[in-house]
mmCIF file with all atom_site columns, C-alpha atoms in Angstrom:
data_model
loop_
_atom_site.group_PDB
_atom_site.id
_atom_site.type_symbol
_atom_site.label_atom_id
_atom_site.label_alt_id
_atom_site.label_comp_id
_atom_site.label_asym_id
_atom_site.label_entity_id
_atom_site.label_seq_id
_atom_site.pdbx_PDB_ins_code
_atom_site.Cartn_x
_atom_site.Cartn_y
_atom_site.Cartn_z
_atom_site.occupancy
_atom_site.B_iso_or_equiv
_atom_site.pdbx_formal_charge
_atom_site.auth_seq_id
_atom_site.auth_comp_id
_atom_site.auth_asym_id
_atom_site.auth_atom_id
_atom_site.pdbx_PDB_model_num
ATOM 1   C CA . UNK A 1 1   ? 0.000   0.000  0.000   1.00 49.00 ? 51  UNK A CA 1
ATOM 2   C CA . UNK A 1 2   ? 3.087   2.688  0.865   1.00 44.00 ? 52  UNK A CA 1
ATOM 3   C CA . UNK A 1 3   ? 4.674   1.787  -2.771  1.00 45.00 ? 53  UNK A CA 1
ATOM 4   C CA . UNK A 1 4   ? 1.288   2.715  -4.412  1.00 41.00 ? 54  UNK A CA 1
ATOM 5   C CA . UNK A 1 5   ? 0.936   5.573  -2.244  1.00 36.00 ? 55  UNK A CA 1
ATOM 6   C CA . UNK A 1 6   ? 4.557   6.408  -3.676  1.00 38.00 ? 56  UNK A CA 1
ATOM 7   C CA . UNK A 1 7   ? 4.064   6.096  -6.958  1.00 36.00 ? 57  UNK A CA 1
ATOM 8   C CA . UNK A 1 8   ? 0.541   8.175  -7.080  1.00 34.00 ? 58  UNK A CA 1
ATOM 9   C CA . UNK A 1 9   ? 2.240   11.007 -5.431  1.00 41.00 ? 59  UNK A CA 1
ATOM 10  C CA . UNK A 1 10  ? 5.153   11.300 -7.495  1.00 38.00 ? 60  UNK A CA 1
ATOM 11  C CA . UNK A 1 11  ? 3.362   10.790 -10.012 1.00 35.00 ? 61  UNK A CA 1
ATOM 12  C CA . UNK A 1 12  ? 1.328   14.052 -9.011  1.00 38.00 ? 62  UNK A CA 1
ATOM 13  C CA . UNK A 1 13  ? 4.606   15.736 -8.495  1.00 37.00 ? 63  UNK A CA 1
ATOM 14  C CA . UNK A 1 14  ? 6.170   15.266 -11.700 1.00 36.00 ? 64  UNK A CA 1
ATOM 15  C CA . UNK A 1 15  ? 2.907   16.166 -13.770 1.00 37.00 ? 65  UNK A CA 1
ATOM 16  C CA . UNK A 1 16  ? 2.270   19.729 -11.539 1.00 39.00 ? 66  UNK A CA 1
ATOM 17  C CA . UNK A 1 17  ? 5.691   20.640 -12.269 1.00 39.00 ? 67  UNK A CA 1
ATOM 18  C CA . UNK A 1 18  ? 5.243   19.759 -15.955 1.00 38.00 ? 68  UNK A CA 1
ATOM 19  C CA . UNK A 1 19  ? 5.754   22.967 -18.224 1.00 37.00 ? 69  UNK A CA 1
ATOM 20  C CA . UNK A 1 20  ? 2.273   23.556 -20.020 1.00 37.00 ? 70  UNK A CA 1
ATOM 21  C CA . UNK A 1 21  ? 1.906   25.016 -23.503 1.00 36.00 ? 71  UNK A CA 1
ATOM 22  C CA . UNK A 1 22  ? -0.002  28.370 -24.102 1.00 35.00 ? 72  UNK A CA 1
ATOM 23  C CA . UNK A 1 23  ? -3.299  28.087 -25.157 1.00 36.00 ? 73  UNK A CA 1
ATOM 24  C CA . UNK A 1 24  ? -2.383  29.559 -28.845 1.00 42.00 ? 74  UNK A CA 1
ATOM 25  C CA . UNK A 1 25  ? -0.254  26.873 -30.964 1.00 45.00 ? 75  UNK A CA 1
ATOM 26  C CA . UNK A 1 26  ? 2.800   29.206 -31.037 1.00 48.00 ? 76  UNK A CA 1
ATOM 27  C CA . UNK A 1 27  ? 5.134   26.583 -31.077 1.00 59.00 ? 77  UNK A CA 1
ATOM 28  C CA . UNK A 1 28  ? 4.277   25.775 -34.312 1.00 85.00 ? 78  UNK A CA 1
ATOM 29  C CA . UNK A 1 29  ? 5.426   28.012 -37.799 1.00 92.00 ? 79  UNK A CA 1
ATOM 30  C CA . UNK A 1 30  ? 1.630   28.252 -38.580 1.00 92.00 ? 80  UNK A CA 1
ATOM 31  C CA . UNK A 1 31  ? -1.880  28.745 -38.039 1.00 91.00 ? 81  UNK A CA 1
ATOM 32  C CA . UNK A 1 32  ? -5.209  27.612 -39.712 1.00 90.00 ? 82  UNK A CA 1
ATOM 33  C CA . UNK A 1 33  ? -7.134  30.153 -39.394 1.00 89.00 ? 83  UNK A CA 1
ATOM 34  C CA . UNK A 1 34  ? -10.458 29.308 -40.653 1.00 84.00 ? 84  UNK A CA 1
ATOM 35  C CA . UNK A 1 35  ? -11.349 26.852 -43.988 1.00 87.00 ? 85  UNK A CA 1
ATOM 36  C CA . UNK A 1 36  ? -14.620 25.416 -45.455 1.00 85.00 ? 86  UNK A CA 1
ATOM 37  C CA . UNK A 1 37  ? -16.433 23.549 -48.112 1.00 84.00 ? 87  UNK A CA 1
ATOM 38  C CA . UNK A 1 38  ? -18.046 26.404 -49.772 1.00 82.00 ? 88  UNK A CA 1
ATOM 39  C CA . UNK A 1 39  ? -17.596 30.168 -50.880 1.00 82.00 ? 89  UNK A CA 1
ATOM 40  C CA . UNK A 1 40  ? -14.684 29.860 -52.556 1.00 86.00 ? 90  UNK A CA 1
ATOM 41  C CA . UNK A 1 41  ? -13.237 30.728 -55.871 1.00 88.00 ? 91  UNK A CA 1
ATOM 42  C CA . UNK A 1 42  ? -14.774 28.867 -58.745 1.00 90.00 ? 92  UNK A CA 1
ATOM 43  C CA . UNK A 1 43  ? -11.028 28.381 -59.513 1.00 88.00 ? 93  UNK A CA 1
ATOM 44  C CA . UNK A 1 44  ? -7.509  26.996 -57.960 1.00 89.00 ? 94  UNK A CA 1
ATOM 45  C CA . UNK A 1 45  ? -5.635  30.140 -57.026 1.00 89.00 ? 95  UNK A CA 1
ATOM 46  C CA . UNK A 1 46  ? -3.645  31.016 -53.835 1.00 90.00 ? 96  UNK A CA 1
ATOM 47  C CA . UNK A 1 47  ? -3.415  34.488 -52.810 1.00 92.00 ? 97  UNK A CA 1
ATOM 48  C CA . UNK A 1 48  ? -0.647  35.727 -50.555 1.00 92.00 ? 98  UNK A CA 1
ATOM 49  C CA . UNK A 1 49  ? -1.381  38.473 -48.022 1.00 93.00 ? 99  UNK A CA 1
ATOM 50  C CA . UNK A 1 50  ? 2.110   40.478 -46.647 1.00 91.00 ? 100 UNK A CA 1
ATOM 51  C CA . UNK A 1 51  ? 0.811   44.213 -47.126 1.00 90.00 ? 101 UNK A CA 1
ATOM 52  C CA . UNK A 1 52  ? -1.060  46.115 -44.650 1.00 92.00 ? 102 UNK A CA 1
ATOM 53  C CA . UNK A 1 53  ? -3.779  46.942 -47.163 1.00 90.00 ? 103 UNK A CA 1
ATOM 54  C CA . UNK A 1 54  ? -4.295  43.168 -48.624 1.00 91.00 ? 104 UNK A CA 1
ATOM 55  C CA . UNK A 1 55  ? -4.280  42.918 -45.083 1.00 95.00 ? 105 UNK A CA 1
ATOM 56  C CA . UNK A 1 56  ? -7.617  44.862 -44.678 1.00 94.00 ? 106 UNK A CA 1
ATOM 57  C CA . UNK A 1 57  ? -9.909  42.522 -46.287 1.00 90.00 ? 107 UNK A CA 1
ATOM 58  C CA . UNK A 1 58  ? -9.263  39.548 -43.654 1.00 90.00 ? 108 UNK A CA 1
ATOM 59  C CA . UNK A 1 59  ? -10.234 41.769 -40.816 1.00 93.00 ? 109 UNK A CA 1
ATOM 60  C CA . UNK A 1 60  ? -13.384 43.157 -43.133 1.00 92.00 ? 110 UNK A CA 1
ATOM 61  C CA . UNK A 1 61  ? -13.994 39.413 -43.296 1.00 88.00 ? 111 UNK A CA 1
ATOM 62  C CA . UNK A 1 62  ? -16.793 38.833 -40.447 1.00 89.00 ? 112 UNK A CA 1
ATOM 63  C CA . UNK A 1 63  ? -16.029 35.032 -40.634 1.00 84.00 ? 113 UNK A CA 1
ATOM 64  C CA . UNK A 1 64  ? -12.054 35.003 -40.240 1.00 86.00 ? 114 UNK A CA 1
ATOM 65  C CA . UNK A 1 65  ? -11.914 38.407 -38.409 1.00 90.00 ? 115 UNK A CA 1
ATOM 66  C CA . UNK A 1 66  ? -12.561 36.884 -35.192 1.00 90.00 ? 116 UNK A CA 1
ATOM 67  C CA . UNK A 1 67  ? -9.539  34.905 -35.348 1.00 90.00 ? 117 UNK A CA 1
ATOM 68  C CA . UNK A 1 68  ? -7.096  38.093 -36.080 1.00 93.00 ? 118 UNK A CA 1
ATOM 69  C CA . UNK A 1 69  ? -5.462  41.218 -34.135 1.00 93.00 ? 119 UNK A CA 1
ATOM 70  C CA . UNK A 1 70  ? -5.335  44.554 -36.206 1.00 93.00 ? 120 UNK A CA 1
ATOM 71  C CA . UNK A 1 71  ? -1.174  44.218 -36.275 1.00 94.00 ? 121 UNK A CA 1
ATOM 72  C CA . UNK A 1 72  ? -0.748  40.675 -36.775 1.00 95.00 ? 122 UNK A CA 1
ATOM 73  C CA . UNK A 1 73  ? 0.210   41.744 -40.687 1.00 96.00 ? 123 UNK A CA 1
ATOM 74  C CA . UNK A 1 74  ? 3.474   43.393 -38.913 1.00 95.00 ? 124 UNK A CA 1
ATOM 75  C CA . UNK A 1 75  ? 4.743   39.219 -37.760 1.00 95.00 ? 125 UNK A CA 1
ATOM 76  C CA . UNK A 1 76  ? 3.294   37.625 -39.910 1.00 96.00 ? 126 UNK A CA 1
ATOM 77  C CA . UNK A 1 77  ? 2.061   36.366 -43.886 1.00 95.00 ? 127 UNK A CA 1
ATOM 78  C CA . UNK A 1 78  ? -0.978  34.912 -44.698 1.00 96.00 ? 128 UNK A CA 1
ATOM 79  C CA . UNK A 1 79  ? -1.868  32.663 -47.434 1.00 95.00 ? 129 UNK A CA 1
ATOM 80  C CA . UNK A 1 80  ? -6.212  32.331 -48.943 1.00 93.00 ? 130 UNK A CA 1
ATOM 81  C CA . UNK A 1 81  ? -6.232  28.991 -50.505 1.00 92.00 ? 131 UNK A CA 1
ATOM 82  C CA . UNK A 1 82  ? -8.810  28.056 -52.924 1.00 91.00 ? 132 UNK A CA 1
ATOM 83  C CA . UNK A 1 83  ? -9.239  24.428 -54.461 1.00 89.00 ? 133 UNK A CA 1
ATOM 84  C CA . UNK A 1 84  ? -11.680 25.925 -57.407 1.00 90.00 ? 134 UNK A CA 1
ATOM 85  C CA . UNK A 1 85  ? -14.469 24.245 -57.980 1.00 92.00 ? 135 UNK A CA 1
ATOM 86  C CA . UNK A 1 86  ? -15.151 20.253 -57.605 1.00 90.00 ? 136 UNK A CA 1
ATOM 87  C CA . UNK A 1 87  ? -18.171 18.092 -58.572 1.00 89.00 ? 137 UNK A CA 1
ATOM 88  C CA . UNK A 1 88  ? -18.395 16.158 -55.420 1.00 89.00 ? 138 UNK A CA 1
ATOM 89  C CA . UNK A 1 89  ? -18.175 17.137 -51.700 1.00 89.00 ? 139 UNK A CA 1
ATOM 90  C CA . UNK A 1 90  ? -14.898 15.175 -49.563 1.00 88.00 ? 140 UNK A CA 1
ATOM 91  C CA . UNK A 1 91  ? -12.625 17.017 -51.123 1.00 88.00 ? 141 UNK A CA 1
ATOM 92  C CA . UNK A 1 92  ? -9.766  18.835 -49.095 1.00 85.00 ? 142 UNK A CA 1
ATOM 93  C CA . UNK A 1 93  ? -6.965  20.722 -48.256 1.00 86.00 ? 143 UNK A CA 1
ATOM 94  C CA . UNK A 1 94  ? -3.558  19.719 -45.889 1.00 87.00 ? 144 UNK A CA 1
ATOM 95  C CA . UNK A 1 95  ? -0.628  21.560 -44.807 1.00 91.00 ? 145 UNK A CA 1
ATOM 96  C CA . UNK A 1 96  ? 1.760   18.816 -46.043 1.00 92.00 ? 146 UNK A CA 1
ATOM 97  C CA . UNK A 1 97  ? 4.676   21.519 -44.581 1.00 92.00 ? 147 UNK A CA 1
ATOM 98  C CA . UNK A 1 98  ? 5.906   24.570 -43.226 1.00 94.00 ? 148 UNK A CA 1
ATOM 99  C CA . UNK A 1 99  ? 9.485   25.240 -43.032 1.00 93.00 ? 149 UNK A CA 1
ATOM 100 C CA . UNK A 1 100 ? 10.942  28.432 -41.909 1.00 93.00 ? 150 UNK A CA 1
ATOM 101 C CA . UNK A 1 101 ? 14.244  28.361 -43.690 1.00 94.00 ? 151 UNK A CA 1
ATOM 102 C CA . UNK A 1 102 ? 16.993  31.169 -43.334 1.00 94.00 ? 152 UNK A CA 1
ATOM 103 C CA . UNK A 1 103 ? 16.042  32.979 -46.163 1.00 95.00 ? 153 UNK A CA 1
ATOM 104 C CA . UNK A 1 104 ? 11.913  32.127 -46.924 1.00 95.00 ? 154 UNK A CA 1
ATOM 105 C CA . UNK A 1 105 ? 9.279   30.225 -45.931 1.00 95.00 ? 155 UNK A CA 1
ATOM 106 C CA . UNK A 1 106 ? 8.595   26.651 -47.299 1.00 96.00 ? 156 UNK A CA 1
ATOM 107 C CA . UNK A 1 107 ? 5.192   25.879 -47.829 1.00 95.00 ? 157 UNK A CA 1
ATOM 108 C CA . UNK A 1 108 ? 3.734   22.867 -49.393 1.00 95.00 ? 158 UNK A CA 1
ATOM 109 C CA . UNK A 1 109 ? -0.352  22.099 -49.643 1.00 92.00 ? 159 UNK A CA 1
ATOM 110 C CA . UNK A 1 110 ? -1.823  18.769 -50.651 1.00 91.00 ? 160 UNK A CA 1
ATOM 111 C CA . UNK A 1 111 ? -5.561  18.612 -52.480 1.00 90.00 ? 161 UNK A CA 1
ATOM 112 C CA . UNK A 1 112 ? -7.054  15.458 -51.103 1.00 88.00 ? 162 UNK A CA 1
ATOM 113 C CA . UNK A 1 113 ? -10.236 13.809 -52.690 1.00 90.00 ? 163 UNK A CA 1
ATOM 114 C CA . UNK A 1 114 ? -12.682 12.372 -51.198 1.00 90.00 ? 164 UNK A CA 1
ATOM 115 C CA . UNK A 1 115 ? -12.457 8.719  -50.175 1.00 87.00 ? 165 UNK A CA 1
ATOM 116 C CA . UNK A 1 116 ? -15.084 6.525  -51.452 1.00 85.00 ? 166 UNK A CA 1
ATOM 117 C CA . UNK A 1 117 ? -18.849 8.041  -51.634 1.00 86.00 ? 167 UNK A CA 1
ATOM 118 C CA . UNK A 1 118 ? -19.112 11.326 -51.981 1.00 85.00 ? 168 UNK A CA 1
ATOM 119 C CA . UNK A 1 119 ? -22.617 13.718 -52.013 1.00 86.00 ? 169 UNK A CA 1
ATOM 120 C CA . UNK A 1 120 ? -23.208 15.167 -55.796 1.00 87.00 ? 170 UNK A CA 1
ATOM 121 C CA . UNK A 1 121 ? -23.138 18.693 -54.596 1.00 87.00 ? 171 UNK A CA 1
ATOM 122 C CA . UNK A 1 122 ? -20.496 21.136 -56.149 1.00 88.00 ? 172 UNK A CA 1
ATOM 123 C CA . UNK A 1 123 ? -18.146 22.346 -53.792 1.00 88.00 ? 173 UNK A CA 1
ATOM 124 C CA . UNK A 1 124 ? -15.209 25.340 -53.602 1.00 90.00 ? 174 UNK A CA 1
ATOM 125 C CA . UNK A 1 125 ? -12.838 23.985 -50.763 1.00 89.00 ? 175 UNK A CA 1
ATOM 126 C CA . UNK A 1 126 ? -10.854 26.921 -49.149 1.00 90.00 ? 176 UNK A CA 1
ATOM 127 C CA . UNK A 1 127 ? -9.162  28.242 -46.046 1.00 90.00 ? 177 UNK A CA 1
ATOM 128 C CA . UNK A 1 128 ? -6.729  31.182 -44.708 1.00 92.00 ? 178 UNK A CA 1
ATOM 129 C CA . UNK A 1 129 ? -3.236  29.999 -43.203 1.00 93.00 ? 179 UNK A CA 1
ATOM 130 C CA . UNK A 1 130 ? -1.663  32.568 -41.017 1.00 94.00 ? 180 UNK A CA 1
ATOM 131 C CA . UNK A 1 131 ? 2.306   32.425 -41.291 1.00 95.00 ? 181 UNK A CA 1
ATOM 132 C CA . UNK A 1 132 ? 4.128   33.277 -38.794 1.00 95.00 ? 182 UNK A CA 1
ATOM 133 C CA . UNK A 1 133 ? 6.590   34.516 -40.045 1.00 95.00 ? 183 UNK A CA 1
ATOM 134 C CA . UNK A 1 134 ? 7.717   37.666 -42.680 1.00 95.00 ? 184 UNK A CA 1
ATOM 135 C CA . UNK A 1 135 ? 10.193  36.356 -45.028 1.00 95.00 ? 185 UNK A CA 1
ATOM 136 C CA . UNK A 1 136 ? 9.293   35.685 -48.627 1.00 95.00 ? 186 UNK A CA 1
ATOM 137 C CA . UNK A 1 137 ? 7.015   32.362 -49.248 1.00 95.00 ? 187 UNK A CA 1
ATOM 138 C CA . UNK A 1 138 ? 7.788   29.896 -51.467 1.00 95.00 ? 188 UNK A CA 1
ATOM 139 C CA . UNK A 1 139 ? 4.629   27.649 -51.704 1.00 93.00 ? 189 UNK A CA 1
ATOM 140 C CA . UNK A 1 140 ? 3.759   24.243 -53.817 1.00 92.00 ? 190 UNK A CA 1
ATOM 141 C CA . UNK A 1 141 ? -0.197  22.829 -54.302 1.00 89.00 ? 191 UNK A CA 1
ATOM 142 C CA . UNK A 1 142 ? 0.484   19.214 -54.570 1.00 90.00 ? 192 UNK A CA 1
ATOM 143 C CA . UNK A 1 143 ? -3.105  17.902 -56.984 1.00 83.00 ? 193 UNK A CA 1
ATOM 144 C CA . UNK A 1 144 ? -3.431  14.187 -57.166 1.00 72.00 ? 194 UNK A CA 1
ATOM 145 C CA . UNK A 1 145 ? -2.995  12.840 -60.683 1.00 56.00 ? 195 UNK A CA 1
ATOM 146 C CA . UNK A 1 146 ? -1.163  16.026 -61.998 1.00 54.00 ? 196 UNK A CA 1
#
C-alpha cells in the first residue's frame, strides 16, 4: 500500500511541475485560421497576403476576423487557398509543410479527394493559413494525378 501511495504522489509531483503550452499553438510556424467547403473561388488560385492593405480585407472578413489582431500583418504572412471548384463534396486541403528556412518560408499544400462516396453537390474547398513569419514564401499545391 506505501509503494502505491509512492508512486501516485510522485506521479502528481512530476505532472504539476510539468511545463504547459499556451493556449495559442505558437510553437508551431503556422496557423489555420479558418477553412470550409463552400464560398470559394470557382477556380484553384492562392493568394498571398504580406501588405497592410491586402491585409484589410481579412479583418473586413466577419467570418475570419474573429480569429485576427489589427497588427498581426506586422509578424506575420498569410496565405487564402482556394481548391476551385469540384463536382463532389470530400474534397480537401492539408498543410503537407511549413518550413521556416533562413532565407523564406517553405510551404507545401496537398488537395485530397474524397475517399469513397461522396454527395453530388459542387463544392469550392478553401481556407486562410496565417504564417508566422515575414520572409518571402515559397509555396507548392500538390493535386493528385497532376
Amino acid at each position: 500500500m506505501k509503494r502505491i501511495l509512492f508512486l501516485v504522489s510522485s506521479l502528481f509531483l512530476l505532472t504539476a511541475c510539468k511545463s504547459t503550452l499556451p493556449p495559442e499553438s505558437s510553437y508551431t510556424a503556422y496557423d489555420i485560421l479558418f477553412g470550409r467547403d463552400y464560398d470559394g473561388a470557382s477556380f484553384q488560385f492562392f493568394e498571398m497576403i504580406t501588405e497592410e492593405s491586402e491585409y484589410q480585407m481579412l479583418l473586413k472578413d466577419p467570418i475570419i476576423s474573429p480569429y485576427l489582431k489589427p497588427n498581426d500583418i506586422q509578424d506575420n504572412n498569410f496565405i487564402l487557398v482556394n481548391l476551385g471548384e469540384k463536382p463532389t463534396g470530400g474534397w480537401s486541403i492539408k498543410v503537407e509543410k511549413v518550413k521556416i528556412l533562413k532565407d523564406k518560408v517553405e510551404v507545401v499544400i496537398r488537395e485530397i479527394p474524397p475517399k469513397g462516396m461522396a454527395t453530388t453537390a459542387i463544392t469550392t474547398p478553401n481556407f486562410v493559413l496565417k504564417i508566422k513569419s515575414k520572409k518571402p514564401i515559397d509555396i507548392q499545391i500538390i493535386n493528385p494525378g497532376k
